[in-house]
Every structure is written in structure tokens, then in C-alpha cells.
Short mmCIF file of C-alpha atoms and ligand atoms in Angstrom, two decimals:
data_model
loop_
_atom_site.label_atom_id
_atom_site.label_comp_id
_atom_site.label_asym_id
_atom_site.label_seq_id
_atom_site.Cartn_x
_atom_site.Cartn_y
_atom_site.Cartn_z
CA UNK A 115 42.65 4.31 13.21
CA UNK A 116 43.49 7.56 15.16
CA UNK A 117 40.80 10.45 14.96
CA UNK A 118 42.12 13.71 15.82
CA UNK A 119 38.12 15.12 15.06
CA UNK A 120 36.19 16.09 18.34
CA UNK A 121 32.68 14.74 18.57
CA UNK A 122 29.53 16.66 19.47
CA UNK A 123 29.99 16.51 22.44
CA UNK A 124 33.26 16.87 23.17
CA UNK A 125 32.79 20.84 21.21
CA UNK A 126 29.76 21.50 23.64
CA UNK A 127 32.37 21.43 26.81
CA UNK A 128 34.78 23.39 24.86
CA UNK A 129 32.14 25.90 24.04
CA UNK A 130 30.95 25.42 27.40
CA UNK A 131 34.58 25.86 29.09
CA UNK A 132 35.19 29.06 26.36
CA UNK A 133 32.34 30.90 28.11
CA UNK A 134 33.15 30.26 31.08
CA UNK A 135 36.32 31.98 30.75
CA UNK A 136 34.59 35.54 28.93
CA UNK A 137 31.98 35.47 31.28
CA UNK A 138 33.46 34.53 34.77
CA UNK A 139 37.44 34.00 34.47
CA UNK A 140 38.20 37.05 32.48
CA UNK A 141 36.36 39.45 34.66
CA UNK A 142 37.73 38.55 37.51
CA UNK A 143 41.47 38.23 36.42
CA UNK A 144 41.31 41.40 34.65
CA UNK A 145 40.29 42.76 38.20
CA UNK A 146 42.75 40.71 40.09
CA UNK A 147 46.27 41.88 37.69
CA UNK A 148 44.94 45.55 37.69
CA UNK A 149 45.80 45.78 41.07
CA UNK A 150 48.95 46.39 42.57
CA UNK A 151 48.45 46.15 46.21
CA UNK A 152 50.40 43.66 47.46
CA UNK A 153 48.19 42.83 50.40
CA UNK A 154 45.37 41.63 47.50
CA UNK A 155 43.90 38.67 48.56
CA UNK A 156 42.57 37.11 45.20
CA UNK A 157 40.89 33.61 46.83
CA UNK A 158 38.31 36.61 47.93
CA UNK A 159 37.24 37.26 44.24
CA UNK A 160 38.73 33.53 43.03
CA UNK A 161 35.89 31.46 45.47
CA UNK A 162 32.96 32.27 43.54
CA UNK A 163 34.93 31.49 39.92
CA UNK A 164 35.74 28.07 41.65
CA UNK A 165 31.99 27.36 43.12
CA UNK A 166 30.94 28.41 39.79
CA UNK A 167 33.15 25.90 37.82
CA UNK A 168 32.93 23.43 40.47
CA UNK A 169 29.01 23.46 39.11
CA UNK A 170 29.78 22.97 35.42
CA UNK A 171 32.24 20.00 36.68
CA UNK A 172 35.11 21.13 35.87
CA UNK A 173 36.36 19.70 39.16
CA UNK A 174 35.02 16.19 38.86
CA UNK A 175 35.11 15.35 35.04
CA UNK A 176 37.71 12.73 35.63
CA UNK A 177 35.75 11.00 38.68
CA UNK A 178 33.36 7.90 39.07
CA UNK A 179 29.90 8.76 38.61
CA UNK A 180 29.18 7.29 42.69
CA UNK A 181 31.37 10.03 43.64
CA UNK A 182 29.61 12.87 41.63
CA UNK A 183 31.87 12.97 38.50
CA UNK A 184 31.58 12.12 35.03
CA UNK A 185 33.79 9.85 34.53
CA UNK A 186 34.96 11.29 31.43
CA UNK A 187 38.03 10.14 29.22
CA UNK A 188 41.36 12.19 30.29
CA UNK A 189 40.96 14.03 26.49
CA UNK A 190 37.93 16.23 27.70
CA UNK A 191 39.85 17.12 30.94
CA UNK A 192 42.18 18.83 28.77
CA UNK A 193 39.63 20.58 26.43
CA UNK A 194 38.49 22.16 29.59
CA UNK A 195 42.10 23.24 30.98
CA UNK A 196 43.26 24.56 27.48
CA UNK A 197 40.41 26.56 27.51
CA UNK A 198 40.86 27.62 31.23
CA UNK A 199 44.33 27.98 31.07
CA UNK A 200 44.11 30.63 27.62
CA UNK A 201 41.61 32.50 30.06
CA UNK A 202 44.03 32.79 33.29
CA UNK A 203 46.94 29.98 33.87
CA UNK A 204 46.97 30.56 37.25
CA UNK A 205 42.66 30.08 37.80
CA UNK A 206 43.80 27.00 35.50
CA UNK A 207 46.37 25.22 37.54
CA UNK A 208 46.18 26.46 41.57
CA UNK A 209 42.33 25.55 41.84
CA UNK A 210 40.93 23.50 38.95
CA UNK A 211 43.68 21.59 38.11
CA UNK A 212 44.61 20.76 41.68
CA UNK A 213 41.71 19.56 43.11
CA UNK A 214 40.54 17.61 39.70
CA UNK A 215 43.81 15.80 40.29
CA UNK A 216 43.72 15.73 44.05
CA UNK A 217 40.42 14.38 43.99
CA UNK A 218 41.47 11.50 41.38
CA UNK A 219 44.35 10.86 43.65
CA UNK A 220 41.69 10.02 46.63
CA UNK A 221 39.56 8.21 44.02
CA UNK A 222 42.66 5.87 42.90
CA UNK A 223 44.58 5.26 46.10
CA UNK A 224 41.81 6.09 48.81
CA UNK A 225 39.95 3.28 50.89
CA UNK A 226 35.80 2.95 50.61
CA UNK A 227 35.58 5.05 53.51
CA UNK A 228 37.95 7.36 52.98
CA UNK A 229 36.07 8.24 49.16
CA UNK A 230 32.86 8.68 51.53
CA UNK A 231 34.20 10.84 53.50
CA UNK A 232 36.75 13.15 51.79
CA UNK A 233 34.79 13.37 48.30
CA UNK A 234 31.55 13.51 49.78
CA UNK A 235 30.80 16.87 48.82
CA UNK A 236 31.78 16.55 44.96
CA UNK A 237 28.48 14.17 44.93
CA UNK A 238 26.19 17.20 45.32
CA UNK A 239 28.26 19.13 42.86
CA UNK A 240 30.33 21.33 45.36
CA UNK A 241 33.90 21.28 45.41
CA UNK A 242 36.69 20.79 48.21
CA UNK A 243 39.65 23.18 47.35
CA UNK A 244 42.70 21.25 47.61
CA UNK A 245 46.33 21.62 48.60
CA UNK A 246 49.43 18.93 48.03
CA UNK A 247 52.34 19.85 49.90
CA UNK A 248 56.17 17.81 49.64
CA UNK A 249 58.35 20.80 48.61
CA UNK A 250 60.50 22.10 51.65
CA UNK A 251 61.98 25.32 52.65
CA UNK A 252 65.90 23.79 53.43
CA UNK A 253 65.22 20.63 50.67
CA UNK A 254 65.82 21.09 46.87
CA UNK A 255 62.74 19.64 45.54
CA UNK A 256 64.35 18.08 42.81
CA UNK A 257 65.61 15.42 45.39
CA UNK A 258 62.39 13.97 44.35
CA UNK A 259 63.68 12.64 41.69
CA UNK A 260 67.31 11.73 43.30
CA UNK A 261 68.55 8.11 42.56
CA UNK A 262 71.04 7.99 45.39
CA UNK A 263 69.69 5.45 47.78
CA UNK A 264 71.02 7.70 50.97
CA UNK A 265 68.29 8.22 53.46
CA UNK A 266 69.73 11.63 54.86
CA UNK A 267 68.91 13.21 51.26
CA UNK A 268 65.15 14.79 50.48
CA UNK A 269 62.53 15.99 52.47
CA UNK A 270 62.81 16.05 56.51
CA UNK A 271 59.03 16.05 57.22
CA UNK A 272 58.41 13.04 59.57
CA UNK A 273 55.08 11.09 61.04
CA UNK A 274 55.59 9.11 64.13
CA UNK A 275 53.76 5.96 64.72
CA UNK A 276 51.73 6.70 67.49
CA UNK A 277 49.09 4.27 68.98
CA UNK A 278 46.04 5.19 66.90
CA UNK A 279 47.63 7.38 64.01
CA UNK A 280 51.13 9.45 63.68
CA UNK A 281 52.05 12.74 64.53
CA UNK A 282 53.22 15.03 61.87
CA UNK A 283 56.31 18.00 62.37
CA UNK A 284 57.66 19.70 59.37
CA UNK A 285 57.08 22.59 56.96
CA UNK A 286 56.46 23.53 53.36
CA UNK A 287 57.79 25.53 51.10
CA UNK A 288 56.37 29.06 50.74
CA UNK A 289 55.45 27.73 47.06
CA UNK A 290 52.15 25.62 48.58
CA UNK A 291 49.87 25.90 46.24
CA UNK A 292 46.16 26.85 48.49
CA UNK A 293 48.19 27.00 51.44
CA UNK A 294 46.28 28.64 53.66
CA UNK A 295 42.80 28.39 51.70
CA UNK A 296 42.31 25.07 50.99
CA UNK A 297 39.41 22.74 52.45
CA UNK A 298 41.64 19.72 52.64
CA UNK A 299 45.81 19.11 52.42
CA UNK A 300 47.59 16.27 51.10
CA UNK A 301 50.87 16.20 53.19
CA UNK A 302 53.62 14.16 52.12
CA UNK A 303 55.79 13.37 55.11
CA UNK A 304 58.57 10.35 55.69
CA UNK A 305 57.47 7.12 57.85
CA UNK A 306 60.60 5.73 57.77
CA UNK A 307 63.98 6.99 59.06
CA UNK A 308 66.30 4.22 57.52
CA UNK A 309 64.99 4.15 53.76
CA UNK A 310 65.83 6.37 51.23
CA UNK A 311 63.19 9.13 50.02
CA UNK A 312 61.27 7.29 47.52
CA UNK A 313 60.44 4.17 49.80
CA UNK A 314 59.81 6.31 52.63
CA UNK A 315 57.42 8.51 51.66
CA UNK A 316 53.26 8.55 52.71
CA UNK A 317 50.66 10.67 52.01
CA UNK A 318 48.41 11.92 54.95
CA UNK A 319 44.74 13.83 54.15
CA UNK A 320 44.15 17.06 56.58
CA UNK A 321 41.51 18.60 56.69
CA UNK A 322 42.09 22.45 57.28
CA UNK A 323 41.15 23.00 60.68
CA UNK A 324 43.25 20.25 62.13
CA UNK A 325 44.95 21.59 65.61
CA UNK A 326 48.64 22.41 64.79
CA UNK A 327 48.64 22.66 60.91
CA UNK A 328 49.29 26.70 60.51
CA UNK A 329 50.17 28.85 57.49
CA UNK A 330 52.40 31.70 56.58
CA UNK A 331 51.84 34.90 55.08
CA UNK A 332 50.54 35.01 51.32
CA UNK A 333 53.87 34.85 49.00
CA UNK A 334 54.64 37.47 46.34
CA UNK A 335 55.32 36.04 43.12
CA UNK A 336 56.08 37.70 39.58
CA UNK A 337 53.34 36.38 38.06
CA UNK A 338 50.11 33.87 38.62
CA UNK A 339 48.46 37.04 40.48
CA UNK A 340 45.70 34.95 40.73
CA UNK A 341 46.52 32.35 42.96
CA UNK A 342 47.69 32.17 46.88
CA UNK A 343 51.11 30.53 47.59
CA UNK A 344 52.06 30.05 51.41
CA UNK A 345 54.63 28.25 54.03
CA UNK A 346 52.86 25.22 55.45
CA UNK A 347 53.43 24.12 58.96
CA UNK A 348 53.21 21.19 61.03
CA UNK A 349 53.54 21.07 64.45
CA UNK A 350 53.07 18.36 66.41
CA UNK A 351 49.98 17.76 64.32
CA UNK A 352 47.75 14.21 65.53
CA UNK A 353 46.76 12.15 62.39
CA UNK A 354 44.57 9.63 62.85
CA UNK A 355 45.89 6.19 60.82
CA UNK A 356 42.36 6.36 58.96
CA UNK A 357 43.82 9.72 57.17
CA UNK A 358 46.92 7.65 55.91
CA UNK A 359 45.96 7.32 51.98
CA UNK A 360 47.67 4.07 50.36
CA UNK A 361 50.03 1.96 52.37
CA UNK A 362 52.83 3.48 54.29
CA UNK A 363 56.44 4.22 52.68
CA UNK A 364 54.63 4.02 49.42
CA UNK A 365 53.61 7.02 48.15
CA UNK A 366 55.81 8.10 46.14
CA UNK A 367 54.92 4.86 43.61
CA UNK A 368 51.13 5.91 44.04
CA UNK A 369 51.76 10.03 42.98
CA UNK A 370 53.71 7.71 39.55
CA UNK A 371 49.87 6.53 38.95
CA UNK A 372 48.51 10.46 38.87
CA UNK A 373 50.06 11.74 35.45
CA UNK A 374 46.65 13.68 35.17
CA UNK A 375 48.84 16.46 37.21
CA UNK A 376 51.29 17.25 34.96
CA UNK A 377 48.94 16.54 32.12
CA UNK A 378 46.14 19.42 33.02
CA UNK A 379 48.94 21.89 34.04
CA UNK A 380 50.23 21.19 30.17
CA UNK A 381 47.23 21.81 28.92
CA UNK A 382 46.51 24.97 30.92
CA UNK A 383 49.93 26.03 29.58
CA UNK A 384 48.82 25.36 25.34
CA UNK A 385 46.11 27.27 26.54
CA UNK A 386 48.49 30.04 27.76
CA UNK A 387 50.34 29.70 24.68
CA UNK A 388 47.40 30.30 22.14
CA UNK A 389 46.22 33.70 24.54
CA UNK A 390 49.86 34.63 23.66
CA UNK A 391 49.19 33.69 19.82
CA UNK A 392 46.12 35.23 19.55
CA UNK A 393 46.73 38.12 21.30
CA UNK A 394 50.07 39.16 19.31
CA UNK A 395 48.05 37.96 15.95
CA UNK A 396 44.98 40.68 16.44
CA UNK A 397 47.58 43.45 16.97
CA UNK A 398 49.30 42.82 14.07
CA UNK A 399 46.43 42.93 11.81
CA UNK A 400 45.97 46.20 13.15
CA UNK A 401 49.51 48.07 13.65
CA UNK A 402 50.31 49.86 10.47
CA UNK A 403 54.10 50.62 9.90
CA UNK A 404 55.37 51.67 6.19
CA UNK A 405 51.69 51.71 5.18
CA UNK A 406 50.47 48.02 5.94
CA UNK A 407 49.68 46.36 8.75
CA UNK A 408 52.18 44.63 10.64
CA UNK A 409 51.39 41.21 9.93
CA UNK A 410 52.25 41.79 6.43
CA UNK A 411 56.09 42.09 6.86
CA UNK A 412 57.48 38.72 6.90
CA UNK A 413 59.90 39.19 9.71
CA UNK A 414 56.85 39.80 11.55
CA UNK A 415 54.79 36.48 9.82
CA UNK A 416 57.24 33.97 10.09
CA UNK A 417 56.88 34.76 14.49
CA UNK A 418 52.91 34.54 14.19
CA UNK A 419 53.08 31.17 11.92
CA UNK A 420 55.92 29.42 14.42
CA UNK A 421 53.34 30.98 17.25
CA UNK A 422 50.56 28.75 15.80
CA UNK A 423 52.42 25.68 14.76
CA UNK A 424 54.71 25.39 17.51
CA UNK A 425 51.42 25.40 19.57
CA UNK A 426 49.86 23.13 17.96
CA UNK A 427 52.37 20.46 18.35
CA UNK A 428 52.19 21.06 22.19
CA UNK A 429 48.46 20.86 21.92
CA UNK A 430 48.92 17.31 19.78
CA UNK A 431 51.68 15.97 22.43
CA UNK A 432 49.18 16.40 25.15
CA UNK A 433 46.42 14.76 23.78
CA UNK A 434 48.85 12.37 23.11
CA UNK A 435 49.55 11.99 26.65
CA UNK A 436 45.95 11.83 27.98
CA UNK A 437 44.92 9.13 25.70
CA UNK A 438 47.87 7.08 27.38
CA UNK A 439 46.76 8.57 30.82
CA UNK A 440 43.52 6.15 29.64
CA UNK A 441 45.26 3.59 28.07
CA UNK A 442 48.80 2.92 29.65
CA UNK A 443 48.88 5.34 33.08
CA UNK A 444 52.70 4.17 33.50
CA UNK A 445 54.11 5.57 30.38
CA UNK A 446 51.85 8.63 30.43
CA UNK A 447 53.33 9.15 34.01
CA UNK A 448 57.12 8.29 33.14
CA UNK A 449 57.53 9.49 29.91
CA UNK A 450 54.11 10.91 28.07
CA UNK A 451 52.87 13.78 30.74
CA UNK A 452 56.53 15.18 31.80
CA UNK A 453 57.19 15.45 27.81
CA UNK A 454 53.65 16.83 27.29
CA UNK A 455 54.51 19.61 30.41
CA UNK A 456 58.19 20.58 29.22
CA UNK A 457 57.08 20.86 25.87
CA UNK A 458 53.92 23.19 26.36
CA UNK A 459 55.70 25.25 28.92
CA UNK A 460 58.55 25.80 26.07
CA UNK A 461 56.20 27.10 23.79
CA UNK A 462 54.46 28.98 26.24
CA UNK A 463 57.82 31.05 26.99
CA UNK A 464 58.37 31.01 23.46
CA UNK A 465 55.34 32.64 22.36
CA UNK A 466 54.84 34.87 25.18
CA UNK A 467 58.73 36.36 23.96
CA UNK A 468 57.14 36.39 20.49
CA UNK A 469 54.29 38.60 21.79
CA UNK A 470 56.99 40.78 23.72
CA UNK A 471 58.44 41.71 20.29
CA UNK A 472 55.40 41.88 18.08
CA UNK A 473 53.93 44.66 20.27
CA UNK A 474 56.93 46.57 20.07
CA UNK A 475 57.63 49.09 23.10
CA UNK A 476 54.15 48.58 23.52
CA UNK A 477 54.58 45.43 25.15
CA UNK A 478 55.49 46.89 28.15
CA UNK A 479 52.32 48.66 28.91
CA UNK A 480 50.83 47.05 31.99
CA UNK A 481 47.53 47.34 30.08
CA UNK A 482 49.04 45.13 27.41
CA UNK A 483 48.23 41.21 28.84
CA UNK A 484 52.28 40.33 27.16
CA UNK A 485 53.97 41.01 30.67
CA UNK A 486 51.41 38.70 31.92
CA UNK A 487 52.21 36.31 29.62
CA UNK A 488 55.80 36.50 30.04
CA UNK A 489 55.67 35.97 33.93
CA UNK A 490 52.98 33.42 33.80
CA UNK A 491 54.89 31.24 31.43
CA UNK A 492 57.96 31.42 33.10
CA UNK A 493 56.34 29.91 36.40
CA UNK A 494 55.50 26.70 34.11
CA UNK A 495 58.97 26.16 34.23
CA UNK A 496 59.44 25.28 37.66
CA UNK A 497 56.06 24.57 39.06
CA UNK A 498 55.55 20.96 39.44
CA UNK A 499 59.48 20.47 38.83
CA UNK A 500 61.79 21.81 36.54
CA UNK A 501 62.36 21.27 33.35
CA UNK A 502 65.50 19.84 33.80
CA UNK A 503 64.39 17.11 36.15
CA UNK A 504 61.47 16.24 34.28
CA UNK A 505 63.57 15.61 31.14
CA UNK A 506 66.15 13.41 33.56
CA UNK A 507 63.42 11.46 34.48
CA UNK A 508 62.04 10.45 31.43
CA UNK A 509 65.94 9.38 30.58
CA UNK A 510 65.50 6.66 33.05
CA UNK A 511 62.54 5.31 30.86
CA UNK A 512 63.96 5.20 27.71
C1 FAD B 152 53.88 28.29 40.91
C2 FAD B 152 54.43 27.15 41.70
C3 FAD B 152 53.57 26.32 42.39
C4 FAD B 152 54.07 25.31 43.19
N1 FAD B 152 53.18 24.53 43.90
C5 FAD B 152 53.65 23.58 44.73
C6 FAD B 152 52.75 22.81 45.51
O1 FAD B 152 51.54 22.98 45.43
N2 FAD B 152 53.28 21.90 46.35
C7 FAD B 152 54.61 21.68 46.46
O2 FAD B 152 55.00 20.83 47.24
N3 FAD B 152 55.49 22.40 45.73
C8 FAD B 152 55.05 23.34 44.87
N4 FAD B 152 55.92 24.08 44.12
C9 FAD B 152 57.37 23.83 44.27
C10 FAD B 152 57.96 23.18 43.03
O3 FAD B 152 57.59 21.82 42.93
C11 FAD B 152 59.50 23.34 43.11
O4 FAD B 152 59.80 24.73 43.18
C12 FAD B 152 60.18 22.75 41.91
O5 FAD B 152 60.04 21.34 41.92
C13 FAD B 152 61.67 23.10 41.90
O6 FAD B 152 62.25 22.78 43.13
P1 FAD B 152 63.18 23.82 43.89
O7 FAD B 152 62.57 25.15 43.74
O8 FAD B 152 63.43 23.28 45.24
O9 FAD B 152 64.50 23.82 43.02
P2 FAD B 152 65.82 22.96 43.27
O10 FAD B 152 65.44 21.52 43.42
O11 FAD B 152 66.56 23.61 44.38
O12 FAD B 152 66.60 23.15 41.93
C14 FAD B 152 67.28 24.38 41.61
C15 FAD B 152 67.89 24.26 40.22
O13 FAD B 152 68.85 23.18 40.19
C16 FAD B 152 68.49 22.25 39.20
N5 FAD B 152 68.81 20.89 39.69
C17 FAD B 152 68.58 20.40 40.94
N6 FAD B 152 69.02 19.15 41.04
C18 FAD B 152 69.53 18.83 39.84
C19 FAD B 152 70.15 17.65 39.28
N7 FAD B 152 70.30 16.54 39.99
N8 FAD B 152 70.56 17.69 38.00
C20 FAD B 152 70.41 18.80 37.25
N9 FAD B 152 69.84 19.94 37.71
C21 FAD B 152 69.41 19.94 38.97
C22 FAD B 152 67.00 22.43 38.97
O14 FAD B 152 66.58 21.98 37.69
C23 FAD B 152 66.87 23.95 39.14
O15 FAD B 152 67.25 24.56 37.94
C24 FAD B 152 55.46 25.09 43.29
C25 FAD B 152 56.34 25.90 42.56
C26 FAD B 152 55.83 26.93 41.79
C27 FAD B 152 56.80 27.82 41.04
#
């Protein structure tokens, strides 16, 4: 039987997460879009929400219990991003949802000693921030996801074999999410010169002060004011082989066991979604025009009631997909988590145009949150691939 109901528990982390986000996201991202200097440096204000959350768990829900987590089912990691992501998408994705999955990732593919070692500090509920970097300045991401079996095509980051480890040259796209902030990088660099991208890929842990692994300037972006976005670079950098997570060359089939990625930044994104809702729904109720209040002119209705059902469809298709994350990781990751993320993102865009319109010239005003909206959702589209590609990809699998 399927029960959509949430137990008792279940509402305490909502309630738990919900708080969170008036009492300690809010502030702080109210603080953070408010100000237009570009050289605002919001990991300054951003560190304390993330110790803070860290605490509640909100970082190692999804982890074994010898490792500090909860072990919780996939379900309540997306209660908590909803709710995070309807207080600030970008709080949402660049820190919690990154290092929740990031730290999974280690949990999954990682050897004994490397879960000592690299989640070590989760146990006495701190948090590493994390970074995962494959996206390259001169490489269209979405080679990813290319079929072509042509080695020359994808990313040109490269390890050597060396006689204890490999040495790393490269860099990252200025879209690194933590670059330049993060306690610990996941670098995805080629071992293999002959293979094609997808059998030639591994994943190597750094931590941040590693000689050679430098950082550009903090990018500007339209929207997600709250995060930090930089180049990555890798010069000459000395790896030992003990920071090599899963077996060479195949890394790109362990990130296929991580759908938890794209199904907390869907999440974040209903919760983005419903702000949207919300927000346009209380200022209708209270606009008059021709003597009522807005909400009571149809043309006006009929956005607010595809606001709430369109969003609750993405809500339903991501639950959907973390209950396979539990229960069959491989179609959550082909097919169940890249729906969920296109899908919530849509709505997200849609609703944040509905808002646009709802508030009238209004909408405009910087001290209206729809141009937040707006930009925010956008971002969705791309970050973490494109919509396009996702939707390619889940072709393959059906
Ligand atoms: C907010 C944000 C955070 C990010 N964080 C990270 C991060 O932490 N780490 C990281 O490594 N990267 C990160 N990225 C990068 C992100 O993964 C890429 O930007 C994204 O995958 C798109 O790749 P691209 O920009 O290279 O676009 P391209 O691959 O150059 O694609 C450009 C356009 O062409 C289309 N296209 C390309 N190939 C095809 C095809 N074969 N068929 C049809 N259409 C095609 C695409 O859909 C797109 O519309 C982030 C991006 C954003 C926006």
C-alpha cells in the first residue's frame, strides 16, 4: 500500500527544518540580497548558518550512524531541502545539499580508512564543507553525457601515475560550487589517455590546503547571491594513491550510484517553487483592484491554483524518486532523480513568472523577493546539467 501521510516524526524535522529557515536562513539571506556590492563575500555570514545546520544534521541525515549520521530514509532528506530550499535555494543546494551528498559519496565508494579519515569530523556533529569539481573552462559539460566513444572529447584534466600517488594539472570551471571555501574537493580528473570519457574518469579527495590546488576570484552570477562560485586550479598538484576514491577509470559509474544529488537540488527547487506560490498568493489576498482583492478575478486564480498544483506534482515526483533512491538506486539515478530535477526546476521557472505577473509592476521592486525568484530558478536549469541533457539521458533508459 503506498502512504503519502508523514509520521510523527517525520513533521518534527519539517517543523524543525521550517524554523530553521525564519530564524537563521532568512536573516541572513535577507542581509546577503540587500546588498549590492559586488565584492560581498557571503561564506562570511553563510559559515555560521552551515555550523548551525550542520548541528541539527542536516548534513549527515543520509549517513551511517558510525560515521555520525542518522541514517535516515532518502524521504526525510528531502523534507529538510524543501524546507531549506523555500527559505534560500542557494543556502539549499551550494552547502547543504553538497556536502550531504558529498559525504554519502565518501560513505558509498570510500575505503575503511578513507571514511575515518575524511568524515571524521561529521562524528562529533561538525561539518566539512565540500566542493565537486568536473566542469571545465574550454569543455562543454554536457560531454558528460556524450555517447561517442572518442577519447579526445570531454574533460582534459589528467592524473599521472606517479610512484606513490598521481599528479593532478587542470582547471575548473568558474561555476565550482565552494571553490575557494571548501574544507575538502572532490576532483574529477582522467587516468587514462586512450579511453573515452566515461571509462576514464577517477575521483581524487583534496583537502584544501594541498600545495598547488589555487582558486580564482569569486564569480558574479544573476542570482544564488548566497553562494561562492570560483575557477579551480591544479597545478602540478601531488595526490597520494590513498586519496583515489573507488577504483581508477571508474568514476563516472560510481557518481551513477549518487542520485541523492540531483534528488536534494529538486527538492530545494519545490521548495523554491512554493516561496514563489506563497509569496504571489499573500499579495493577492491583499491587492484590491475594481473593489476586491486580486485573488478574486479569475484570470488572476486560475495562475495561483496551477502555482499550487503544478507544485505539488513536482513535490510528489520527488518523493517518488527518493523512495527509489532507497529501493532501486539505478533507476532513481537513470531515470527517477533527472525527471524529479527537470520537473521541479520547470515549475520553479514557472511559478516564479507567475509571481512576476501577479505583483504587477510591482514585481520589479528589488524589495519584492519575485526577481529573486526569477534568477534563482533559472540557475536550476543548468546547474548540475541542463535540462536538455538530463532528459537525453533518461532516453537511453527507456
Ligand atoms: C549554479 C551552478 C552551479 C554549478 N556547480 C558546479 C559544480 O559544483 N561543479 C561542477 O563541476 N560544475 C558545476 N556547474 C556547471 C554545470 O554542471 C554546467 O554549467 C552544466 O552542466 C552545463 O554545462 P555547460 O555550461 O558547459 O553547457 P554546455 O555543455 O556547453 O551546453 C550549452 C548548451 O548546449 C546544449 N547541448 C550541449 N550538448 C548538447 C547535445 N549533445 N544535445 C543537445 N543539446 C546540447 C546544452 O543543453 C546547453 O543548452 C554549475 C553550474 C551552475 C549554473
Amino acid at each position: 500500500m503506498i502512504d503519502l501521510n508523514l509520521t510523527a516524526e517525520q513533521l518534527q524535522l519539517q517543523t524543525i527544518a521550517r524554523d530553521f529557515v525564519e530564524n537563521v536562513i532568512k536573516p541572513v539571506a535577507t542581509k546577503i540580497d540587500e546588498s549590492n556590492n559586488p565584492d560581498f563575500f557571503p561564506w562570511d555570514f553563510c559559515q555560521e548558518v552551515f555550523r548551525k545546520g550542520a548541528e541539527l544534521g542536516f548534513t549527515s541525515l543520509l549517513l551511517p550512524p558510525e560515521y555520525g549520521g542518522m541514517a535516515r530514509k532518502c524521504i526525510d532528506f528531502v523534507l529538510v531541502q524543501e524546507e531549506l530550499g523555500a527559505g534560500d535555494v542557494s543556502i539549499a543546494c551550494s552547502y547543504f545539499n553538497m556536502t550531504a551528498a558529498m559525504s554519502l559519496f565518501v560513505a558509498r565508494a570510500g575505503t575503511s580508512e578513507q571514511k575515518k579519515r575524511i568524515l571524521s569530523n561529521f562524528t562529533s556533529g561538525e561539518a566539512l564543507l565540500f566542493s565537486a569539481a568536473e566542469s571545465e573552462p574550454a569543455v562543454a559539460t554536457s560531454d558528460m553525457f556524450c555517447p561517442i566513444p572518442d577519447p579526445q572529447i570531454g574533460m582534459k584534466t589528467f592524473a599521472y601515475r606517479v610512484s606513490d600517488g598521481y599528479v593532478l594539472n587542470g582547471s575548473k570551471s568558474c561555476l565550482i560550487t565552494n571553490a575557494g571555501i571548501a574544507d575538502g574537493y572532490f576532483i574529477l580528473a582522467r587516468t587514462s589517455e586512450e579511453k573515452p570519457l566515461q571509462e576514464s574518469m577517477s575521483m581524487f579527495y583534496l583537502e584544501a590546503d594541498t600545495p598547488g590546488l589555487k582558486f580564482g576570484k569569486r564569480t558574479q552570477m544573476i542570482g544564488w547571491k548566497a553562494s561562492h562560485h570560483a575557477e579551480l586550479y591544479l597545478n602540478n598538484v601531488q595526490v597520494p594513491k590513498e586519496n583515489l576514491i573507488g577504483t581508477e577509470n571508474q568514476a563516472g559509474q560510481l557518481l551513477m550510484l549518487l542520485p541523492e544529488v540531483a534528488i536534494g537540488l529538486a527538492a530545494s527547487y519545490v521548495g523554491l517553487a512554493r516561496a514563489a506560490y506563497e509569496y504571489a498568493l499573500n499579495y493577492a489576498k491583499q491587492r484590491v483592484s475594481w473593489g476586491r482583492p486580486i485573488i478574486e478575478h479569475q484570470a488572476v486564480a486560475l495562475k495561483l491554483a496551477d502555482m499550487m498544483v503544478n507544485t505539488q506534482a513536482a513535490r510528489l515526483m520527488v518523493w517518488d524518486a527518493a523512495v527509489a533512491a532507497d529501493t532501486n538506486p539505478q533507476l532513481a539515478a537513470t531515470v527517477k532523480a533527472p525527471a524529479a530535477k527537470t520537473f521541479a526546476v520547470d515549475v520553479a521557472i514557472k511559478n516564479a513568472q507567475a509571481a512576476v505577473e501577479i505583483l504587477g509592476g510591482y514585481a520589479v521592486l528589488q524589495k519584492h523577493q519575485t526577481g529573486k525568484f526569477l534568477a534563482d530558478a533559472w540557475i536550476g536549469y543548468s546547474c548540475d546539467f541542463t535540462k536538455d541533457i538530463l532528459r537525453l539521458g533518461i532516453v537511453n533508459f527507456l
